[in-house]
Short mmCIF file of C-alpha atoms in Angstrom, two decimals:
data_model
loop_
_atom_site.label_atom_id
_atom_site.label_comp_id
_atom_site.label_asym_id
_atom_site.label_seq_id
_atom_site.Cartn_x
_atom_site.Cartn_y
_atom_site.Cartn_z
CA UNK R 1 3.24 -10.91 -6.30
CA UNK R 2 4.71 -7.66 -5.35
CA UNK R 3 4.04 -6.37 -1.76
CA UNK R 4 3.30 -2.70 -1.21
CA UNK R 5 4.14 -1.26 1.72
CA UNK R 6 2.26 0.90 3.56
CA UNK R 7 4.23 3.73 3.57
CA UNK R 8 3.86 5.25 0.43
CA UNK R 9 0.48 5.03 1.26
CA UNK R 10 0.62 6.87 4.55
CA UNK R 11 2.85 9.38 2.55
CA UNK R 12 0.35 10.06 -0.17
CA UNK R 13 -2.37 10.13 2.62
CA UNK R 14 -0.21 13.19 4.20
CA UNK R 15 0.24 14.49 1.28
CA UNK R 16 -3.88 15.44 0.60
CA UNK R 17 -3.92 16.32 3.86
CA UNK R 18 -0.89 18.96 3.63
CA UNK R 19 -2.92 19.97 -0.06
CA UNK R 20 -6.39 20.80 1.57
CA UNK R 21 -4.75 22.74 4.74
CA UNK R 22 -1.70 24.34 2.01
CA UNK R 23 -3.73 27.39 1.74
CA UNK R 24 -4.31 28.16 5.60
CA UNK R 25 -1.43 29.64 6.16
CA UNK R 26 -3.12 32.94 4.63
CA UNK R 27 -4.10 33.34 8.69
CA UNK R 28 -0.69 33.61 10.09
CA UNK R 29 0.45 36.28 7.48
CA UNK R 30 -0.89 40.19 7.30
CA UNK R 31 -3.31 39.80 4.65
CA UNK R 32 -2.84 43.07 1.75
CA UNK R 33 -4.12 43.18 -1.80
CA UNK R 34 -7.77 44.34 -0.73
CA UNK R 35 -7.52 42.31 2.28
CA UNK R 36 -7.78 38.89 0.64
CA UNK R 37 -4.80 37.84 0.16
CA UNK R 38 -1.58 37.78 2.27
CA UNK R 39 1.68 38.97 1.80
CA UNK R 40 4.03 36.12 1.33
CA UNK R 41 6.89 35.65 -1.21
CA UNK R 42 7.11 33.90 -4.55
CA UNK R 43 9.70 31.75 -2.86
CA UNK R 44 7.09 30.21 -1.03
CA UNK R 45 4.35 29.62 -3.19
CA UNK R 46 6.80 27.53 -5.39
CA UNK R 47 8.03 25.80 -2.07
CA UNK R 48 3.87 24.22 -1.90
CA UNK R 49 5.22 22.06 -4.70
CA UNK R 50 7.53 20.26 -3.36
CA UNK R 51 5.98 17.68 -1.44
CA UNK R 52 4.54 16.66 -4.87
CA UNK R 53 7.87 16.36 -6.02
CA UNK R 54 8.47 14.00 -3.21
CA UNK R 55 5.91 11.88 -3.95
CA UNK R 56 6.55 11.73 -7.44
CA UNK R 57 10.53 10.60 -6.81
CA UNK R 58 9.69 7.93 -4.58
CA UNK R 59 6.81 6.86 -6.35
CA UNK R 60 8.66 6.36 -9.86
CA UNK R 61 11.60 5.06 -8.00
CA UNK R 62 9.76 2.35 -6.16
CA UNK R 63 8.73 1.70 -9.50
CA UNK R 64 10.98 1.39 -11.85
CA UNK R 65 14.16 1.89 -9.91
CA UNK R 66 13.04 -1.33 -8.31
CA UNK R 67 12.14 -2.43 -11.54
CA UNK R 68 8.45 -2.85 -10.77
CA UNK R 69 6.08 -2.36 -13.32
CA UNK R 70 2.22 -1.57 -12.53
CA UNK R 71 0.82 -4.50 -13.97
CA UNK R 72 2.93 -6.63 -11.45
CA UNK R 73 0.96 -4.94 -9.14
CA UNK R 74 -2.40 -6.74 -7.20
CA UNK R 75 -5.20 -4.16 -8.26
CA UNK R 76 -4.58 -4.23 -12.19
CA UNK R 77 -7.02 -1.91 -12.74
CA UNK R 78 -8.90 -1.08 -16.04
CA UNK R 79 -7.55 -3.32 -18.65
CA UNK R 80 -7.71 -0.09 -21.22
CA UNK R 81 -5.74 2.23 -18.58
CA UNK R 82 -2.93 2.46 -20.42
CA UNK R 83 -4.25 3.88 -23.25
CA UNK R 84 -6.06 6.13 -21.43
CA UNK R 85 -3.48 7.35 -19.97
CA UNK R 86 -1.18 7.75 -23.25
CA UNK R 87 -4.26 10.23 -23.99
CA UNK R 88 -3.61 11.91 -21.01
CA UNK R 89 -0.10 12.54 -21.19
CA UNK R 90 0.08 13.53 -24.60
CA UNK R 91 -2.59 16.23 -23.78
CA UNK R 92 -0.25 17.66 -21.40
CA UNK R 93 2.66 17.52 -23.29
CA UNK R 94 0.55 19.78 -25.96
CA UNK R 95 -0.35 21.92 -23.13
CA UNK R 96 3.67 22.50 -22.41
CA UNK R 97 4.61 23.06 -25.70
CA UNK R 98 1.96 25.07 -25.60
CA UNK R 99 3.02 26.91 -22.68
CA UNK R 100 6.98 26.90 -23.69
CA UNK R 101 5.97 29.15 -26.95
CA UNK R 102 4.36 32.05 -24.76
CA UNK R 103 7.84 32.23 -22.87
CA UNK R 104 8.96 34.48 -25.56
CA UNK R 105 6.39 37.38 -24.72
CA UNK R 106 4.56 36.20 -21.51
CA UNK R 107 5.82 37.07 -17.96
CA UNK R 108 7.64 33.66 -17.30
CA UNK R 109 6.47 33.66 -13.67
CA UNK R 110 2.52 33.53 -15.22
CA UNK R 111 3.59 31.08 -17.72
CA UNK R 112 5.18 28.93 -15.02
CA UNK R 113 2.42 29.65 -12.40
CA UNK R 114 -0.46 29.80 -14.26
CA UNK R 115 -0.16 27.95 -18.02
CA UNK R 116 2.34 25.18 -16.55
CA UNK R 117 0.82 24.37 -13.27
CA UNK R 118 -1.16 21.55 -14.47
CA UNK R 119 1.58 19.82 -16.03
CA UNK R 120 3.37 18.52 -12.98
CA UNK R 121 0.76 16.12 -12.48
CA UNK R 122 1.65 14.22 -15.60
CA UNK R 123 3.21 11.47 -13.11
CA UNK R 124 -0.08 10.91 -11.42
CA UNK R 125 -0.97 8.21 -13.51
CA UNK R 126 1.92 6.30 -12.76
CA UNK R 127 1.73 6.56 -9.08
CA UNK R 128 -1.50 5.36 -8.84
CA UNK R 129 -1.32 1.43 -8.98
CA UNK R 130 1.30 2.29 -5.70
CA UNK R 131 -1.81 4.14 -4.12
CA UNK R 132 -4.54 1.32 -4.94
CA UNK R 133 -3.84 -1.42 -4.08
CA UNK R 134 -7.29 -2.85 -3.78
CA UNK R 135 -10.74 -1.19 -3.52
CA UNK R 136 -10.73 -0.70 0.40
CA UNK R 137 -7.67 1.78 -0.59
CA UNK R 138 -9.72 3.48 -2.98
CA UNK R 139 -12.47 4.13 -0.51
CA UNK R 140 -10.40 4.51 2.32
CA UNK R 141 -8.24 7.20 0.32
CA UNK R 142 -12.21 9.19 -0.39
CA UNK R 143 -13.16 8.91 3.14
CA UNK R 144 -9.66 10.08 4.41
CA UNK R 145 -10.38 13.45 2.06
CA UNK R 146 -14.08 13.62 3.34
CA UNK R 147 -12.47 13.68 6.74
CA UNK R 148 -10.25 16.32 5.90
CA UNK R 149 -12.97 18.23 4.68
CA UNK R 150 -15.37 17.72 7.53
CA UNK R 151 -12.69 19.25 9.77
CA UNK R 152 -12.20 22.14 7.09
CA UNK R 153 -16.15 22.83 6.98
CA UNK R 154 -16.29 22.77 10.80
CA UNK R 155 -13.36 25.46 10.65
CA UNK R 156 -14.98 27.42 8.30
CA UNK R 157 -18.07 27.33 10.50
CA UNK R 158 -16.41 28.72 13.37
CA UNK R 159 -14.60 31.89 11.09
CA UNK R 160 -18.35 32.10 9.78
CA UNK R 161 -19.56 32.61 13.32
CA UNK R 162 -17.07 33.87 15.58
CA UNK R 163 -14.03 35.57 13.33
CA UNK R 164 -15.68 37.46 10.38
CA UNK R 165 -12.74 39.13 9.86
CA UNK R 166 -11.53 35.83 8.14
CA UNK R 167 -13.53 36.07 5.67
CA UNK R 168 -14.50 37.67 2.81
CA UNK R 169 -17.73 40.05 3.41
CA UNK R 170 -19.10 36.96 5.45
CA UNK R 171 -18.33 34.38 2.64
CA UNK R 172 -16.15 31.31 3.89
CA UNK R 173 -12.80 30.80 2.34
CA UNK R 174 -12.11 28.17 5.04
CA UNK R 175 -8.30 27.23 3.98
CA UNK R 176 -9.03 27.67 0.37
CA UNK R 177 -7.71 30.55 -1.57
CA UNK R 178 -11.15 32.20 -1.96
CA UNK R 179 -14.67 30.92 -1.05
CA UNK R 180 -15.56 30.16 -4.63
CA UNK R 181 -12.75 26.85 -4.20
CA UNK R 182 -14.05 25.73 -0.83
CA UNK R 183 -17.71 25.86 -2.09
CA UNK R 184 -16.32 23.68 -5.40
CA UNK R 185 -14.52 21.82 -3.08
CA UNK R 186 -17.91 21.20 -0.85
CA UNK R 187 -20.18 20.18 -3.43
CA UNK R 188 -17.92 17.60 -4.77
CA UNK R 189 -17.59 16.11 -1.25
CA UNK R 190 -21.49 16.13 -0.76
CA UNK R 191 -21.95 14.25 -3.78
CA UNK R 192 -19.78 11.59 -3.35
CA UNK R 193 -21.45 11.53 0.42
CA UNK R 194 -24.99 11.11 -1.20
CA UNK R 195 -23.67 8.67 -3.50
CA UNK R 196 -22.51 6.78 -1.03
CA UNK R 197 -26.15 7.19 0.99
CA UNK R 198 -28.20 5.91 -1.50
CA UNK R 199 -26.26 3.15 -2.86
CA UNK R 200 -24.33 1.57 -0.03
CA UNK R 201 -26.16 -0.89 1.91
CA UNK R 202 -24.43 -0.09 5.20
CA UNK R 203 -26.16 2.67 6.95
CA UNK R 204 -23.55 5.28 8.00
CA UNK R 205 -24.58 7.83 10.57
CA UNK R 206 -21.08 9.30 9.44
CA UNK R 207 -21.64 10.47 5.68
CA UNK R 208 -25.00 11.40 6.46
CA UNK R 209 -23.59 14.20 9.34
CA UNK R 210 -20.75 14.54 6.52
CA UNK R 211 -23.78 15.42 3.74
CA UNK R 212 -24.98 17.65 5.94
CA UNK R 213 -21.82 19.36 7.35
CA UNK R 214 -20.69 19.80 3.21
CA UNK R 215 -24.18 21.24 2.71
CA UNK R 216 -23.47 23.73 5.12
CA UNK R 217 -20.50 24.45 3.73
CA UNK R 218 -22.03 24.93 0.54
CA UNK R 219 -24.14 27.52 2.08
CA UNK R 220 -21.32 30.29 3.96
CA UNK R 221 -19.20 29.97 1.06
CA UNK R 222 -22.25 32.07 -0.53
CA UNK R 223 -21.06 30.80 -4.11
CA UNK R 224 -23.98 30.70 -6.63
CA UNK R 225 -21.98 28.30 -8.60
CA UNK R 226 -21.69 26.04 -6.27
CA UNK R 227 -25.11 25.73 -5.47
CA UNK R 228 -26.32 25.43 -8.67
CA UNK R 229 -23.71 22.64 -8.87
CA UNK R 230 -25.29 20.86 -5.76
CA UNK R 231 -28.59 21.07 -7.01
CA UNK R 232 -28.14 19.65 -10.74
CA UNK R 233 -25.36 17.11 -9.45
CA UNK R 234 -27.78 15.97 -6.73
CA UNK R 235 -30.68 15.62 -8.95
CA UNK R 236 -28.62 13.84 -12.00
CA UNK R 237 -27.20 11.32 -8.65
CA UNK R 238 -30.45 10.71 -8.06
CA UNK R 239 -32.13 10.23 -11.39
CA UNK R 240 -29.51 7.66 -12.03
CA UNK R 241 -29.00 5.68 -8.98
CA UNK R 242 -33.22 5.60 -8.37
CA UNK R 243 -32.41 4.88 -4.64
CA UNK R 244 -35.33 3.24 -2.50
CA UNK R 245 -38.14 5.59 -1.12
CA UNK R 246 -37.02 4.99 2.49
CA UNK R 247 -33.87 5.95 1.87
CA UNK R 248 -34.16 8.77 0.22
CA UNK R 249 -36.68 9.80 2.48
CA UNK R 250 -33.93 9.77 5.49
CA UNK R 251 -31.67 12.01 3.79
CA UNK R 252 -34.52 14.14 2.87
CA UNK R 253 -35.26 14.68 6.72
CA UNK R 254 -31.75 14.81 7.54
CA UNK R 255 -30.92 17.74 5.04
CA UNK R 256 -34.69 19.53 5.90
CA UNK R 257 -33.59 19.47 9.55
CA UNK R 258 -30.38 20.78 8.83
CA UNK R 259 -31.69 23.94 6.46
CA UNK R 260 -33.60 24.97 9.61
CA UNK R 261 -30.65 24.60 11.78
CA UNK R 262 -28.40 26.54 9.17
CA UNK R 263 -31.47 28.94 8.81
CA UNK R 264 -31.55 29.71 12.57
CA UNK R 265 -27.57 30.66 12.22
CA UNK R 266 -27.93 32.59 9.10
CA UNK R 267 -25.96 30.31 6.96
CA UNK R 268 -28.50 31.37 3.83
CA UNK R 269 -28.14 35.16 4.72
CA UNK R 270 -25.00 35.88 2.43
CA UNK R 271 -26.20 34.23 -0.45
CA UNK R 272 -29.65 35.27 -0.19
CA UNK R 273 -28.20 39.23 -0.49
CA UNK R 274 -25.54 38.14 -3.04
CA UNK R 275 -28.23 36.52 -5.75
CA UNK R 276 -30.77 39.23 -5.17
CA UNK R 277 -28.03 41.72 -5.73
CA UNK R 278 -26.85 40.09 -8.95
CA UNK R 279 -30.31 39.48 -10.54
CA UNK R 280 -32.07 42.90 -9.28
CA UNK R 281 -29.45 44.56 -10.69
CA UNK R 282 -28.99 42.85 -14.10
CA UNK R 283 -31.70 44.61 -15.86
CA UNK R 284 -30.54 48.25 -15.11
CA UNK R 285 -27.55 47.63 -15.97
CA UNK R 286 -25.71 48.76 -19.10
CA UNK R 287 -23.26 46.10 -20.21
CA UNK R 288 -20.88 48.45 -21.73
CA UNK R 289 -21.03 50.42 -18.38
CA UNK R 290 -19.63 47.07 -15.69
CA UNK R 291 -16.14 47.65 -16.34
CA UNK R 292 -13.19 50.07 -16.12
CA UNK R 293 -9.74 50.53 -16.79
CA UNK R 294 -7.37 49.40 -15.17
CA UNK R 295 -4.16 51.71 -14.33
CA UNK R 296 -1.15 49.60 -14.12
CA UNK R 297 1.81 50.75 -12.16
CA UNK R 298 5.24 49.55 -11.90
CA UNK R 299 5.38 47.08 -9.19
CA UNK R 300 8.79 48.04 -8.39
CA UNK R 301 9.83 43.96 -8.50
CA UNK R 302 13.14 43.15 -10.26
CA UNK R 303 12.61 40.75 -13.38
CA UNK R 304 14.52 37.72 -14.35
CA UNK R 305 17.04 37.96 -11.25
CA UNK R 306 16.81 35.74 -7.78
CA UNK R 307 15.61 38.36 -6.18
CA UNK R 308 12.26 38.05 -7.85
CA UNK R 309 11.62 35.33 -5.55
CA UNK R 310 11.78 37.40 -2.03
CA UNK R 311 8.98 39.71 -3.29
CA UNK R 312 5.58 38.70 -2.92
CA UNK R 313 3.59 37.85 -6.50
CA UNK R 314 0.06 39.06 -6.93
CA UNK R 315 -0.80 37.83 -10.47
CA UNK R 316 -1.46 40.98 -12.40
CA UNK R 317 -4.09 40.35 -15.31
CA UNK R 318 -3.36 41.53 -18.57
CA UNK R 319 -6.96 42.24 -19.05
CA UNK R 320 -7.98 46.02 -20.21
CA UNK R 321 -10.43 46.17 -18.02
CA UNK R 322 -12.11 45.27 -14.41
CA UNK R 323 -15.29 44.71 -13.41
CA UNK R 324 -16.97 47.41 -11.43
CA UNK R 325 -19.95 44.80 -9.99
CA UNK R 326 -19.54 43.73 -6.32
CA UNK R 327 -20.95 40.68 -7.06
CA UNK R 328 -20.22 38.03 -9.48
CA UNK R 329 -23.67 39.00 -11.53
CA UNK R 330 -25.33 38.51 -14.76
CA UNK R 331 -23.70 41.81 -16.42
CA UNK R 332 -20.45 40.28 -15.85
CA UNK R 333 -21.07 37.08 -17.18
CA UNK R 334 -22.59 38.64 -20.52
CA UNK R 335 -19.46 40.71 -20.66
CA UNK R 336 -16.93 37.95 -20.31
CA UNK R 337 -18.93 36.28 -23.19
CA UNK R 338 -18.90 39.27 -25.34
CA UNK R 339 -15.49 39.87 -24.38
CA UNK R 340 -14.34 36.02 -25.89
CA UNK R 341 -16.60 36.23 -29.03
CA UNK R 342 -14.95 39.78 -30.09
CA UNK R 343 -11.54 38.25 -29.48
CA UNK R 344 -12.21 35.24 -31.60
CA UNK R 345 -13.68 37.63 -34.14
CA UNK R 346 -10.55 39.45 -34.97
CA UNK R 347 -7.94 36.94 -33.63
CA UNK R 348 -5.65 35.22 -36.04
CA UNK R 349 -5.76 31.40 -37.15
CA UNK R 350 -2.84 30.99 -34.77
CA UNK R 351 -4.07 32.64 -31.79
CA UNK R 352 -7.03 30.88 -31.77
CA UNK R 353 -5.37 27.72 -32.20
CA UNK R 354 -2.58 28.37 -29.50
CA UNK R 355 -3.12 31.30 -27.70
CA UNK R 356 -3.10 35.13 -27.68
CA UNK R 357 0.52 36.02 -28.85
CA UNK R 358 0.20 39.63 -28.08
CA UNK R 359 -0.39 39.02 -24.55
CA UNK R 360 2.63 40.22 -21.27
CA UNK R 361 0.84 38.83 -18.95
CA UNK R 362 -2.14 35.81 -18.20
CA UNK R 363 -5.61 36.95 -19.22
CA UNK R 364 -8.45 36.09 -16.48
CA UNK R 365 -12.14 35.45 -16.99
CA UNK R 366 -14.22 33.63 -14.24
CA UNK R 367 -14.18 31.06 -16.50
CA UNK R 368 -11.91 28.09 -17.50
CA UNK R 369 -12.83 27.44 -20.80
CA UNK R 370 -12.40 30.94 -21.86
CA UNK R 371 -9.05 31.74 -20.39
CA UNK R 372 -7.69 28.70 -22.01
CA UNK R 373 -8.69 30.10 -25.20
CA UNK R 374 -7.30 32.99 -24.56
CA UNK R 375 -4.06 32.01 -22.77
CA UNK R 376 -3.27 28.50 -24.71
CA UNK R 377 -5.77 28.40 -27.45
CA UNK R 378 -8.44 26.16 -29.09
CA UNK R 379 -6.60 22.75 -29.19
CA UNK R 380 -5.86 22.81 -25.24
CA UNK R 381 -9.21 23.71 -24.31
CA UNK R 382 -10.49 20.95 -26.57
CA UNK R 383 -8.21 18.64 -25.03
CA UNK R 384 -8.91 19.26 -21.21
CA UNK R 385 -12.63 19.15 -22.06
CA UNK R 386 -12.28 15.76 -23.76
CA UNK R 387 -10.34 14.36 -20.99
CA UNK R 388 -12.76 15.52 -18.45
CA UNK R 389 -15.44 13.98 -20.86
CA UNK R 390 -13.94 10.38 -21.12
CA UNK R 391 -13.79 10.46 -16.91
CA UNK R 392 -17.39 11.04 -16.89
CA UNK R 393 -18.29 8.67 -19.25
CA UNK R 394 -16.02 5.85 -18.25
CA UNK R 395 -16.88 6.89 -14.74
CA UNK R 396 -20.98 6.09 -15.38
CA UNK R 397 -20.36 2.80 -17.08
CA UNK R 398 -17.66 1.30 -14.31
CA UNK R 399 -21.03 2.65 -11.78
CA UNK R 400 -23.36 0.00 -13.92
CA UNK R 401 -20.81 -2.50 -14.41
CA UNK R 402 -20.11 -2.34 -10.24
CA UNK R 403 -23.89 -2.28 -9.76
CA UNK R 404 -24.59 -5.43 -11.67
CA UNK R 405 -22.26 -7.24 -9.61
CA UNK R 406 -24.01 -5.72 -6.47
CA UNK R 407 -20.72 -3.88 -5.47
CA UNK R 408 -22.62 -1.39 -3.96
CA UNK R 409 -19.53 0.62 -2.20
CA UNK R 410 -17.52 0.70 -5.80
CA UNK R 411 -20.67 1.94 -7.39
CA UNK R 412 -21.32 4.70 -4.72
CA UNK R 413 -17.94 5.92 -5.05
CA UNK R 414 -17.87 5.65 -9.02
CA UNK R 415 -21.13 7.66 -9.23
CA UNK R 416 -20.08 9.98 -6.80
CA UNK R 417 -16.98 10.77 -9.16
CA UNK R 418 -18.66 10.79 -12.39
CA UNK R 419 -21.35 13.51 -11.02
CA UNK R 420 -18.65 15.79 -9.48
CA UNK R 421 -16.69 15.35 -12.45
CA UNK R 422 -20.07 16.43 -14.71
CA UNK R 423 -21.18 19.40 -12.07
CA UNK R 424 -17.11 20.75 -12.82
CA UNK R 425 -16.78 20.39 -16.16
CA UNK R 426 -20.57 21.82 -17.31
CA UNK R 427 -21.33 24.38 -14.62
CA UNK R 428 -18.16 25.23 -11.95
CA UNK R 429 -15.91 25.50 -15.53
CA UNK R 430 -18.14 28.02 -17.22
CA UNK R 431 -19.15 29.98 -13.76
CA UNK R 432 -16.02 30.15 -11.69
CA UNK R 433 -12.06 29.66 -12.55
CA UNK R 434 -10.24 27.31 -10.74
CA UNK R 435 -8.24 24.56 -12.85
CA UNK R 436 -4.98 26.36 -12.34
CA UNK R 437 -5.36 26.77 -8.63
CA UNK R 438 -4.13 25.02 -5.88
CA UNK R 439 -5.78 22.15 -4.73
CA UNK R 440 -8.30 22.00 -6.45
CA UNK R 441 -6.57 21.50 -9.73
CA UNK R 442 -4.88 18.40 -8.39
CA UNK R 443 -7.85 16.92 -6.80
CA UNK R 444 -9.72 17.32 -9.90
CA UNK R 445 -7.05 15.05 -11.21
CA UNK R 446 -7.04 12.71 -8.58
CA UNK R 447 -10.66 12.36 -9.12
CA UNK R 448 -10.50 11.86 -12.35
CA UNK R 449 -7.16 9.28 -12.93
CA UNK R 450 -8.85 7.46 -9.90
CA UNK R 451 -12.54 6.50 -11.70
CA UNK R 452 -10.30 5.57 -14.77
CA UNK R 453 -8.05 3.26 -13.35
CA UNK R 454 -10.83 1.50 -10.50
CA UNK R 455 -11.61 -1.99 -12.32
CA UNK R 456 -15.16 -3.45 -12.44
CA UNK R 457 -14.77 -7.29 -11.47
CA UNK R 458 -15.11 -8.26 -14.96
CA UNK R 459 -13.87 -7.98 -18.51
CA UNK R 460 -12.99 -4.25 -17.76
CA UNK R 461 -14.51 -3.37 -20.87
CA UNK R 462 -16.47 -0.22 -19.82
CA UNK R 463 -18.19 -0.23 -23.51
CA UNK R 464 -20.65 -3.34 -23.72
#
């Protein structure tokens, strides 16, 4: 039996930890762009990668240049892994073939930053079994990130209250890249803390304050997505779990005291003026009327020389048009959808199938599904939605398989997946855009790769 040692386990742990913070540095830098974003160059938004290349060297070397193979390993994990994870590979390798064929017309830096950015995490899979070694690593790696993201949410209270001018109109970025991640980021982590609640025997003063604190979060992030997200992925936790009265009752009080608490701070105040403005105005709005051109001017940057990289990079849609609403609203919604059915309309079979050839640069909605229609096409959307899909089923039937055997912790933390990974794919996909940003992208991953390879103490067989 093979021995891991614990440091490639302290190293992955400092790698999340260097993920969630990456982003922070946007409060050391002058800030231009509209004032939210700061001025840094492309040299070192590439340079965020490479402690993921780190991790991936010495994790495939301890592997295989030791001539270890994961099954040698002491957590196995699911039995059908391995296929699984030939599915998930080959998906990507579509997606960079994919990706390789816009190179001809696309601006290479958009191709590499946006269309390829998922790709590197190919080697995930493999790294895993080094990461888990048992199911106290599993839950110990979830806690570590709900520590990380207490501190993050206690941050982001402080810019909330004390340094507006961190923010964006009052909405919490936190060290995110706009509050629309850190709310995504906050619901996920107050799922998996309810999860954990009402199906874990040991009572945890901790993840309750942790529910709470992520609930807050939720709140000064002023996303509408994500609490739409909180609210169906709390109530789907709940109607599957059917936790006892008492207990549900103490979270109850615990989140009703809170709401007053955030109430007497004005945590609701920001999204309470953000949804009336985007529903008050919806009906005198005229559709065709939410947008206007955009006037693109020479940046002045050098192409396809080094010195590309000393210049800052401000991803420049190739969209025809901007939306005029302050507020991520109705109108615009019904516009990116009208927008996506026109395109598909007159698009060719090939476009549709791998992307918009005609495009220079990425096209952006606030929406992942459509941009990967647009940008990569029909079979790459189909594929990322039917990974996404297996995780949440496979992640549900490991929750009853870990239940039966009154494995309370492994079931918390396998519901808690398979309802973040439901809220993303079903709402946060179709109401915000985030899959090719930075961290959130990866830790989508990780969420997912982790509730596929966690093994139920029996046959494995998530099916029967």
């Amino acid at each position: 039996m093979y021995s891991l040692s614990t440091s490639y386990k302290i190293s992955f742990k400092a790698f999340l930890l260097f993920a969630i913070l990456y982003n922070g540095y946007r409060y050391f830098f002058p800030w231009n762009n509209g004032g939210q974003s700061p001025s840094m160059p492309l040299y070192f938004h590439i340079l965020k990668d490479m402690p993921w290349a780190i991790i991936v060297f010495f994790g495939l070397y301890k592997l295989y240049g030791n001539r270890i193979h994961p099954v040698e390993l002491l957590y196995k994990g699911w039995k059908h892994y391995g296929r699984w994870t030939t599915f998930f590979i080959t998906a990507h390798l579509i997606l960079l073939a994919v990706a390789v064929l816009h190179l001809f017309h696309k601006n290479p830096i958009d191709v590499l930053q946006r269309d390829i950015k998922n790709v590197q995490y190919i080697f995930l899979p493999f790294i895993i079994p080094l990461i888990i070694r048992d199911e106290n690593d599993a839950e110990k790696l979830i806690s570590w990130i709900a520590k990380i993201g207490v501190s993050v949410s206690v941050f982001g209270y402080y810019t909330y209250l004390f340094i507006p001018s961190f923010t964006w109109d009052n909405a919490v970025l936190s060290t995110f890249q706009s509050p629309i991640c850190f709310g995504t980021f906050s619901v996920v982590l107050f799922l998996i803390s309810l999860s954990r609640i009402v199906l874990s025997r040991a009572d945890s003063l901790f993840w309750h304050l942790a529910m709470c604190i992520f609930y807050g979060s939720i709140l000064i992030t002023a996303s509408v997505a994500a609490v739409i997200s909180m609210i169906v992925g709390s109530v789907l936790l709940l109607l599957i779990s059917r936790p006892r009265v008492d207990i549900l009752k103490k979270a109850g009080a615990f989140i009703v005291v809170t709401s007053l608490i955030f109430y007497a701070f004005g945590f609701f105040n920001v999204l309470a003026a953000k949804v009336n403005n985007s529903v008050s105005a919806y009906p005198s709005r005229n559709i065709n009327n939410t947008y206007e051109i955009i006037d693109k001017k020479s940046s002045g940057i050098p192409s396809l020389s080094w010195d590309v990289l000393k210049y800052p990079y401000h991803p420049s849609p190739d969209n025809a048009y901007q939306f005029k609403i302050q507020y991520t609203s109705i109108s615009a919604r019904k516009a990116y959808f009208e927008e996506i059915v026109s395109y598909l309309k007159t698009a060719s079979f090939k476009n549709i199938l791998l992307g918009d050839f005609s495009l220079k640069n990425h096209f952006e909605y606030d929406n992942v599904y459509f941009y990967f229609i647009k940008n990569d096409g029909i079979i790459v959307t189909v594929l990322i939605f039917s990974l996404l899909m297996s995780g949440i089923f496979i992640g549900y039937n490991k929750f009853r398989r870990f239940r039966k055997t009154d494995n309370n912790n492994m079931a918390s933390l396998s519901l808690g997946i398979t309802a973040s990974l439901f809220i993303l794919t079903f709402i946060q996909f179709n109401l915000s855009y985030f899959f090719t940003i930075y961290p959130l992208n990866f830790l989508t991953y990780f969420l997912l790769i982790l509730v596929c390879f966690m093994n139920p103490p029996d046959t494995g067989d998530v099916r029967s």
